[in-house]
Structures are given as structure tokens and as C-alpha cells.
PDB file of C-alpha atoms in Angstrom:
ATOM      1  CA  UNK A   1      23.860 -10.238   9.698  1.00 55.00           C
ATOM      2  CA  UNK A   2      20.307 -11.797   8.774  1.00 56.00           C
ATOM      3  CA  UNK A   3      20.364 -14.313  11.497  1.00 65.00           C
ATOM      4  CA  UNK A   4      20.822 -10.950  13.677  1.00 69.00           C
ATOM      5  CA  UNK A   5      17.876  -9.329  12.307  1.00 62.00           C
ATOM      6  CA  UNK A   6      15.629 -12.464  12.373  1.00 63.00           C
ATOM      7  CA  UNK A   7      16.580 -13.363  15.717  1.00 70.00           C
ATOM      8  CA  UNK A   8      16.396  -9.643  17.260  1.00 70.00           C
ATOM      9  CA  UNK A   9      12.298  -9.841  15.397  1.00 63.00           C
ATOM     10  CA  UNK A  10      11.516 -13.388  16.651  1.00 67.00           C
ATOM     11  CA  UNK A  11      12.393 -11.463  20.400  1.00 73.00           C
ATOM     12  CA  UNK A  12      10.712  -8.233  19.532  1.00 78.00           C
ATOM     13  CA  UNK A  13       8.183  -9.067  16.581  1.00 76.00           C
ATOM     14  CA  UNK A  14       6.150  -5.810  18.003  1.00 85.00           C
ATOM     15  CA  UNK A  15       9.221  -4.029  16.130  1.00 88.00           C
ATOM     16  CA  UNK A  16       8.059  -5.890  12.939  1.00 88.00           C
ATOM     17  CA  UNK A  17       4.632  -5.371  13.170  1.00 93.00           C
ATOM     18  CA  UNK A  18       4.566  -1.876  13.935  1.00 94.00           C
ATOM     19  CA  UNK A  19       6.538  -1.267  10.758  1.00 91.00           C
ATOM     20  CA  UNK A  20       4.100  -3.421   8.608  1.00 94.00           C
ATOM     21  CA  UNK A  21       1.522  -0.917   9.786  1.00 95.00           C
ATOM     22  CA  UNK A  22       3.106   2.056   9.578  1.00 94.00           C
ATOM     23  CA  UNK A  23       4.213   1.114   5.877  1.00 92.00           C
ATOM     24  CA  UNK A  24       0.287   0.269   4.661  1.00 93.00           C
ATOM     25  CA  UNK A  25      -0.870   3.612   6.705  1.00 93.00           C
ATOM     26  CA  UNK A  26       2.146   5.505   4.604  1.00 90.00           C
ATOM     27  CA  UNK A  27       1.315   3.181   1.426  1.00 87.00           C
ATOM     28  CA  UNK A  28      -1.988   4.848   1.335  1.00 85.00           C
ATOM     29  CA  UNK A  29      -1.351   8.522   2.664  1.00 85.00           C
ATOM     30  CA  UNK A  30      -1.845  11.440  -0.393  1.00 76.00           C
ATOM     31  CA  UNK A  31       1.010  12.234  -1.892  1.00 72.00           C
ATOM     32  CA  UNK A  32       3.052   9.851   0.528  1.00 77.00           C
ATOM     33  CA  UNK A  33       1.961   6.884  -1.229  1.00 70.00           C
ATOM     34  CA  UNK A  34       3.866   7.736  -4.443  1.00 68.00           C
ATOM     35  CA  UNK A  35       6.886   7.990  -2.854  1.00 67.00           C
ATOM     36  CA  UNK A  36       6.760   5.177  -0.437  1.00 72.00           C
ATOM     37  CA  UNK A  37       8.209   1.915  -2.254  1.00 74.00           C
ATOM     38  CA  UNK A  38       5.322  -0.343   0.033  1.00 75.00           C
ATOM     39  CA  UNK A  39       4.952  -3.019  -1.811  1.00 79.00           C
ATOM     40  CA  UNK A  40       8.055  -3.696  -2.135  1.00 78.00           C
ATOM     41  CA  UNK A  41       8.945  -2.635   1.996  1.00 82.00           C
ATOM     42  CA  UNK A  42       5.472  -4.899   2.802  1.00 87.00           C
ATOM     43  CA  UNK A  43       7.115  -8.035   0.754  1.00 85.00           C
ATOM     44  CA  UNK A  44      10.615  -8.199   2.083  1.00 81.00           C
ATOM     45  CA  UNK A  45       8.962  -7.632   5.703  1.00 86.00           C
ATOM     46  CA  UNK A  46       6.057 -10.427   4.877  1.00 88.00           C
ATOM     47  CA  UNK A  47       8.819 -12.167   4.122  1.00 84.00           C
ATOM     48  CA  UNK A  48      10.953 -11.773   7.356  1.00 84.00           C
ATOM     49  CA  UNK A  49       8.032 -12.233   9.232  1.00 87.00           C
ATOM     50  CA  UNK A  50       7.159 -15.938   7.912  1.00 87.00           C
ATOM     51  CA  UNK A  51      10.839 -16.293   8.417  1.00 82.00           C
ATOM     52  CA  UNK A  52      10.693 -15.052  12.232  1.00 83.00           C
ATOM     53  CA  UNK A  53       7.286 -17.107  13.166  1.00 85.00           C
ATOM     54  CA  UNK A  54       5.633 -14.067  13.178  1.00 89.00           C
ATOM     55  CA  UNK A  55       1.902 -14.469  13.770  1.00 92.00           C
ATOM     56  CA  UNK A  56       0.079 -14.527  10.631  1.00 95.00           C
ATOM     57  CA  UNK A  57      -3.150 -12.728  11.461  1.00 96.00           C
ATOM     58  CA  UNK A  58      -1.554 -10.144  13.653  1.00 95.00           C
ATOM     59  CA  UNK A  59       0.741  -9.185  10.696  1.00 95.00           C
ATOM     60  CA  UNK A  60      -3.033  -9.043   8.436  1.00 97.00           C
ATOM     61  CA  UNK A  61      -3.987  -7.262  11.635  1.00 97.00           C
ATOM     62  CA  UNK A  62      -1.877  -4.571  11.133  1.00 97.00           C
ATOM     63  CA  UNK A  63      -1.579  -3.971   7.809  1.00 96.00           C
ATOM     64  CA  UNK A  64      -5.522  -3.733   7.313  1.00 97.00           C
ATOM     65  CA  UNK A  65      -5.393  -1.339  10.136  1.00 97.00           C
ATOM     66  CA  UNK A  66      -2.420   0.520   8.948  1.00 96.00           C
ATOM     67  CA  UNK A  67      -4.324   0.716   5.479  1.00 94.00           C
ATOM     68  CA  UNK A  68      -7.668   1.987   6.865  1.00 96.00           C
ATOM     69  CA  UNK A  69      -5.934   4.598   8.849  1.00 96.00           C
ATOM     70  CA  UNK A  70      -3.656   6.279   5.958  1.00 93.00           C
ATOM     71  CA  UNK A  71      -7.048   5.972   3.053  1.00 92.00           C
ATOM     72  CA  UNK A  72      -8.924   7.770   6.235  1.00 94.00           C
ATOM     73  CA  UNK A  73      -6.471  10.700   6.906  1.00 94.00           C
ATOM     74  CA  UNK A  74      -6.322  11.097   3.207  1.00 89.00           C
ATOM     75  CA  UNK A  75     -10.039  11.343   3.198  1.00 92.00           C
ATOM     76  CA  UNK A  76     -10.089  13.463   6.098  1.00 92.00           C
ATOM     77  CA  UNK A  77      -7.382  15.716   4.181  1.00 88.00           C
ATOM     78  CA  UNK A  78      -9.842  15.800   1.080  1.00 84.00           C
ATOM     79  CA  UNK A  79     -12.397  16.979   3.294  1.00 88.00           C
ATOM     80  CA  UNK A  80     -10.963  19.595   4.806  1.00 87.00           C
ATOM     81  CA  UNK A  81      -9.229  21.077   2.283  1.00 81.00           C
ATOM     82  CA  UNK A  82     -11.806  20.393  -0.400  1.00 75.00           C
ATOM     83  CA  UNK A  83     -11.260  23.344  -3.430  1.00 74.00           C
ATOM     84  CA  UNK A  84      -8.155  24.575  -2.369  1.00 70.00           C
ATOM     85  CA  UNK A  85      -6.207  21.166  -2.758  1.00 65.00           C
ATOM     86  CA  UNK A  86      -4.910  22.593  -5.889  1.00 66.00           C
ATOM     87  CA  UNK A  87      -3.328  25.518  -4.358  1.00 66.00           C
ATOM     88  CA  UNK A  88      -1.215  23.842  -1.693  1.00 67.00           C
ATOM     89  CA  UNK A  89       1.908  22.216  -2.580  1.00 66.00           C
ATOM     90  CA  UNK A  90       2.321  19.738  -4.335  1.00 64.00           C
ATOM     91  CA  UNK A  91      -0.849  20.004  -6.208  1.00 62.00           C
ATOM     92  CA  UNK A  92       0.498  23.389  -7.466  1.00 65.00           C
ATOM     93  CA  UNK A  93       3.233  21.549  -9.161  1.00 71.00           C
ATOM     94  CA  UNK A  94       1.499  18.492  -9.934  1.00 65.00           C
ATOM     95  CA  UNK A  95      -2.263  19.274 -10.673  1.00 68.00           C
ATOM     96  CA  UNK A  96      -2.574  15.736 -12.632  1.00 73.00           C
ATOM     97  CA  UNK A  97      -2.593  13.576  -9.494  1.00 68.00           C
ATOM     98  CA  UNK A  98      -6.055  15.879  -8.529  1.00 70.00           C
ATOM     99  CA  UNK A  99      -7.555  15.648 -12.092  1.00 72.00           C
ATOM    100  CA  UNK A 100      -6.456  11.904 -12.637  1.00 74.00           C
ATOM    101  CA  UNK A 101      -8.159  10.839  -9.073  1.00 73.00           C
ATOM    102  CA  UNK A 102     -11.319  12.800  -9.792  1.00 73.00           C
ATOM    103  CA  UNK A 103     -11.785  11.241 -12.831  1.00 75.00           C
ATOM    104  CA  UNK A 104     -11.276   7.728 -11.598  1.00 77.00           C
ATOM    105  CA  UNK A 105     -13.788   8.452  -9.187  1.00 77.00           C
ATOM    106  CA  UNK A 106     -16.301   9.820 -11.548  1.00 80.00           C
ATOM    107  CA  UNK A 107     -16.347   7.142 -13.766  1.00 81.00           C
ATOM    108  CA  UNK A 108     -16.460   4.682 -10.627  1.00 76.00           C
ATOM    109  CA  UNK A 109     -18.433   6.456  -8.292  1.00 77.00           C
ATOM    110  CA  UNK A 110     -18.016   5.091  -4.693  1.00 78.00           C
ATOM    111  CA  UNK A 111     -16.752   1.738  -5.984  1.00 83.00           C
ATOM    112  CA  UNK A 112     -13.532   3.506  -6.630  1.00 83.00           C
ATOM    113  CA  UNK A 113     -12.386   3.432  -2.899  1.00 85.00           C
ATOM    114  CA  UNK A 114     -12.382   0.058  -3.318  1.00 87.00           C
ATOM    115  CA  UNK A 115     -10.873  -0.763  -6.660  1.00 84.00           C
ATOM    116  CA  UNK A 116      -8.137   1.778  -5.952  1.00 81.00           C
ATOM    117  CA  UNK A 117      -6.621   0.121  -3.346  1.00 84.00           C
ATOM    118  CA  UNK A 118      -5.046  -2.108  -6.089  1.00 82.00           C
ATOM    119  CA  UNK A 119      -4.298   0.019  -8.225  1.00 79.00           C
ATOM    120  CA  UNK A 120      -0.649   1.970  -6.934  1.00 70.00           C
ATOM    121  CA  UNK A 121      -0.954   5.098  -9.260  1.00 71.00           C
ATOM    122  CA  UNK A 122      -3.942   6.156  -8.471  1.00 75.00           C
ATOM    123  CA  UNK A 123      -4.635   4.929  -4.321  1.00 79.00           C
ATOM    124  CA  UNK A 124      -2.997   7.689  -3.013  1.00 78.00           C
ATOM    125  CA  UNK A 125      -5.127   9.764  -4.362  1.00 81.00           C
ATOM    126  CA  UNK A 126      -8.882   7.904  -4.396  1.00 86.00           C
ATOM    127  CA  UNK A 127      -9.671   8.826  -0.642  1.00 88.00           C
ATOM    128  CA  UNK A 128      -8.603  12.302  -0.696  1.00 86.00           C
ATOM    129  CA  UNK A 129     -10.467  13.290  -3.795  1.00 84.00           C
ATOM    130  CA  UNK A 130     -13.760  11.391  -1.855  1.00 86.00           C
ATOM    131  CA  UNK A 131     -13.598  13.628   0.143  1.00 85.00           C
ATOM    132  CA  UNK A 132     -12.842  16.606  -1.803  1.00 86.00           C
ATOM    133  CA  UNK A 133     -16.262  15.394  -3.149  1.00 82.00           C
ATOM    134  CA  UNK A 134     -17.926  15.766   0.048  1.00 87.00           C
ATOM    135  CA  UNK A 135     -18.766  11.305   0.035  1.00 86.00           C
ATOM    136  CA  UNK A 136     -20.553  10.119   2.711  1.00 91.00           C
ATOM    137  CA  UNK A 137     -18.515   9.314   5.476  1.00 89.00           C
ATOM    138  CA  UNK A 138     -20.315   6.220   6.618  1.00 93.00           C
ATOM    139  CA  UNK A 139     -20.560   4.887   3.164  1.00 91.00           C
ATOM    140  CA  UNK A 140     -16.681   6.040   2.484  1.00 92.00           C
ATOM    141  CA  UNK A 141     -15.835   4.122   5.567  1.00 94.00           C
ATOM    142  CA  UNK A 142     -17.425   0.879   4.786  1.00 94.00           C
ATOM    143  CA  UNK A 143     -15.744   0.737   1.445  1.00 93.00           C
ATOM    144  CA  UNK A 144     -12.381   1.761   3.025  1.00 94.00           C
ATOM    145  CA  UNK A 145     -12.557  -1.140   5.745  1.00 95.00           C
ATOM    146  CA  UNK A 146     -13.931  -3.821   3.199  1.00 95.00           C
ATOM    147  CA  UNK A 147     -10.740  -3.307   0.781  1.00 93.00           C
ATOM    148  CA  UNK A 148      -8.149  -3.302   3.242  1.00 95.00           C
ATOM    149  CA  UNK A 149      -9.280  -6.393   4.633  1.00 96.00           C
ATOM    150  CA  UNK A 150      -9.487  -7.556   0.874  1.00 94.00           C
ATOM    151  CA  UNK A 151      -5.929  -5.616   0.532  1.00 93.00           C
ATOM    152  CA  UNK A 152      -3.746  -7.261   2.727  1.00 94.00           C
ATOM    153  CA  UNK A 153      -4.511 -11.285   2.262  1.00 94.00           C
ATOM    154  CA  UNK A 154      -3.611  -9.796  -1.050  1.00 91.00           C
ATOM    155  CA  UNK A 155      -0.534  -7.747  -1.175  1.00 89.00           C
ATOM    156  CA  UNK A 156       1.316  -9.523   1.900  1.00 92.00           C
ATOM    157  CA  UNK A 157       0.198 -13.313   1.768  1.00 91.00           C
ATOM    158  CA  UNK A 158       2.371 -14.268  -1.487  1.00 89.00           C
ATOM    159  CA  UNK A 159       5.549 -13.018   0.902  1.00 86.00           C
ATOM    160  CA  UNK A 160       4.562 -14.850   3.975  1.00 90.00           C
ATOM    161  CA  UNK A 161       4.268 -18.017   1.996  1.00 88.00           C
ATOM    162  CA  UNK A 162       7.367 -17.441   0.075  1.00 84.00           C
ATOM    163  CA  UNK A 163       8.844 -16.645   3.464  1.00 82.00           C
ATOM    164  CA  UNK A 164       7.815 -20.221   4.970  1.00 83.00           C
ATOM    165  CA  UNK A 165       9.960 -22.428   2.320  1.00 80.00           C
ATOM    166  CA  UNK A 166      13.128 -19.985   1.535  1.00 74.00           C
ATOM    167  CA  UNK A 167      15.146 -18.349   4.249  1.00 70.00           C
ATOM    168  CA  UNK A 168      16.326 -14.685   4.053  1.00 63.00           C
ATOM    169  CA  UNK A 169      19.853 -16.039   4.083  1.00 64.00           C
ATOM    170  CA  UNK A 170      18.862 -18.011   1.084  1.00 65.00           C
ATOM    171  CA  UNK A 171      17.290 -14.879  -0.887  1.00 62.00           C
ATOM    172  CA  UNK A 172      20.492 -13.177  -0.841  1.00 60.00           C
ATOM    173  CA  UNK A 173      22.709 -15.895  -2.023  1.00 64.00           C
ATOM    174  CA  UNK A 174      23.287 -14.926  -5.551  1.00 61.00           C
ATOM    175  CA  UNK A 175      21.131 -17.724  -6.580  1.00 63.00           C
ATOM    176  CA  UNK A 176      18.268 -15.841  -4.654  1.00 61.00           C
ATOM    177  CA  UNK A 177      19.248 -12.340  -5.815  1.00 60.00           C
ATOM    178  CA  UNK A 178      18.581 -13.600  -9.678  1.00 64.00           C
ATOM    179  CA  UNK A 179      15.585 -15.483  -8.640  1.00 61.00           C
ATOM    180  CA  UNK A 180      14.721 -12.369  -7.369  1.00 60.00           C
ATOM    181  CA  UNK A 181      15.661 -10.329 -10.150  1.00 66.00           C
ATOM    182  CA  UNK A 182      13.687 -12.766 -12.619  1.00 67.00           C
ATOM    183  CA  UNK A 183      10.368 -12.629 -10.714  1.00 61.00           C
ATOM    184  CA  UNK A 184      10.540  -8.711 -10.361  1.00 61.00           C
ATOM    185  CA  UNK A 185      11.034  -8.072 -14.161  1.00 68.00           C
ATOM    186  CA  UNK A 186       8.858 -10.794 -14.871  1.00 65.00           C
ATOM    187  CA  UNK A 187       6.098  -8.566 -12.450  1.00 59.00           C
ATOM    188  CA  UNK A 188       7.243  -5.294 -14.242  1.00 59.00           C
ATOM    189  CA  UNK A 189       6.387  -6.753 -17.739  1.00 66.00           C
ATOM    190  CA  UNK A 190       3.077  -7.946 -16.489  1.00 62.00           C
ATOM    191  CA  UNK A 191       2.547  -4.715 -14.830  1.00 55.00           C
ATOM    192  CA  UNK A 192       3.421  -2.679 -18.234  1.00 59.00           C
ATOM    193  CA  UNK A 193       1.420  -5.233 -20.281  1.00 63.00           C
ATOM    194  CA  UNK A 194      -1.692  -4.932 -18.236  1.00 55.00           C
ATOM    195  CA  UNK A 195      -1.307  -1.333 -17.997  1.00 52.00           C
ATOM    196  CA  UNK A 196      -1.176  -1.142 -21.835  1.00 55.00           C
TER     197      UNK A 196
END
């Protein structure tokens, strides 16, 4: 079944790509972005990509662009809707995600747009409360283009590389699903220990 999938992407790696970009522009969409598993989508596919011979810096490509494109509409949202964010749905339901972005960015300032691109709880949010805050576009846009290119080296890299030495046939042996296993809760621990 793999050797399907890998050989239908080494024929069609647009396929790939386009997903890879749609997944970081989704990753950082309001809202979306909580729901969206990307990291985890953006691994496996870094992953199948190395596996595939899939160009390395059009994959970057189109992840940074995916990723400036979903922190944009998000600011654009922000923007537009400005005050009344907190009376559309979800907001109504979940006024947190509002008071917990605004507060990252007030205790940031503009450098938040670029620190919240690593951090998943609060990067759906960052853009769309800049510009709720009226930021300046130009300045907002810098900052959004300088951590997605930071972003992606970052988040799809590690997969790529993992992807070169150990086939996807390999990963889901069961020696590769408990490898697998052990470096996710290994990752969650870290996670929760930072976080702490």
C-alpha cells in the first residue's frame, strides 16, 4: 500500500506539495489551527516526501508560503472584525482564546508574531488579535514572513531527514510503530515539562 502512495507522489509530487501548503496555511488559520493536527500531518508528509525525492526547498517553499498566507488571513480577519470578534462564534463560546492572544501580545508587543509561530496554543490566535489591535501592516508583514521562513527549516526538516535513512514501510513495521510511540511520548513529556 505504501509503495503505492510513494510511487503515485514521486509521479505527482505537486499532489504532495500542495498538501504541505495547504496544511501550514490551515496550521496557522484562527480557530482552524486548534483543530488541525499540523504538526503531526507536516511530519508524516516531510517524511514521505524525503522518502519520494521530493525537492527539499520546494517542500520549504511551500510550507513558508502556506504559513504566511493562513497568519495573513487571520490578520486580515482581526482587522476586519476588530471589537466584535467576541460576538461571532466561536469566540462567544470560547472568549479565552481572544483574552489569552491579547495578552501574549501585550506583554510581547510586535515580537509576538514571531515567537508565536512556535508556540501551537497560542499561533492561531497571535495574527488575528494584531490585527484586532489595528498593527501596522507593513511591520505585521515583515514579522509574519521572517518566522515562517524561520518556521519551516524548523518544524519540517527533522522529518525530511528522518525520512532520508528510514522508509515509510519501515515506520510501520511494529518495530517503527514503538519507535514511534517512544519518540512521541518522549516529545509530550518534554512538551508538558517545558510548559510547566
Amino acid at each position: 500500500m505504501m509503495e503505492a502512495v510513494i510511487t503515485f507522489v514521486e509521479n505527482q509530487p505537486e499532489y504532495l506539495l500542495w498538501a504541505i501548503g495547504i496544511i501550514a496555511m490551515l496550521e496557522s488559520l484562527a480557530v482552524v489551527g486548534i483543530v488541525v493536527p499540523g504538526v503531526g500531518l507536516l511530519a508524516s508528509l516531510s517524511i514521505l516526501a524525503a522518502n519520494a525525492g521530493t525537492n527539499v526547498y520546494a517542500m520549504l517553499s511551500v510550507a513558508i508560503i502556506g504559513a504566511i498566507v493562513g497568519d495573513g488571513l487571520s490578520f486580515l480577519f482581526g482587522r476586519l472584525f476588530q471589537d466584535r470578534l467576541s460576538q461571532i462564534w466561536p469566540f462567544t463560546r470560547h472568549p479565552e482564546w481572544i483574552s489569552t492572544g491579547h495578552n501574549f501580545f501585550e506583554r510581547h508587543g510586535g515580537k509576538s508574531i514571531f515567537i508565536g509561530r512556535f508556540i501551537g496554543p497560542v499561533r492561531p490566535f497571535i495574527p488575528m488579535v494584531a490585527g484586532m489591535l489595528r498593527m501596522d501592516g507593513k511591520h505585521f508583514l515583515t514579522l509574519n514572513v521572517a518566522s515562517a521562513i524561520c518556521w519551516a527549516p524548523a518544524y519540517l526538516l527533522p522529518g525530511y531527514l528522518f525520512g532520508q535513512y528510514v522508509s515509510i514501510t519501515e515506520l510501520l513495521s511494529w518495530k517503527g510503530l514503538l519507535a514511534l510511540t517512544m519518540a512521541t511520548m518522549i516529545a509530550f513529556v518534554a512538551t508538558w515539562w517545558w510548559k510547566r
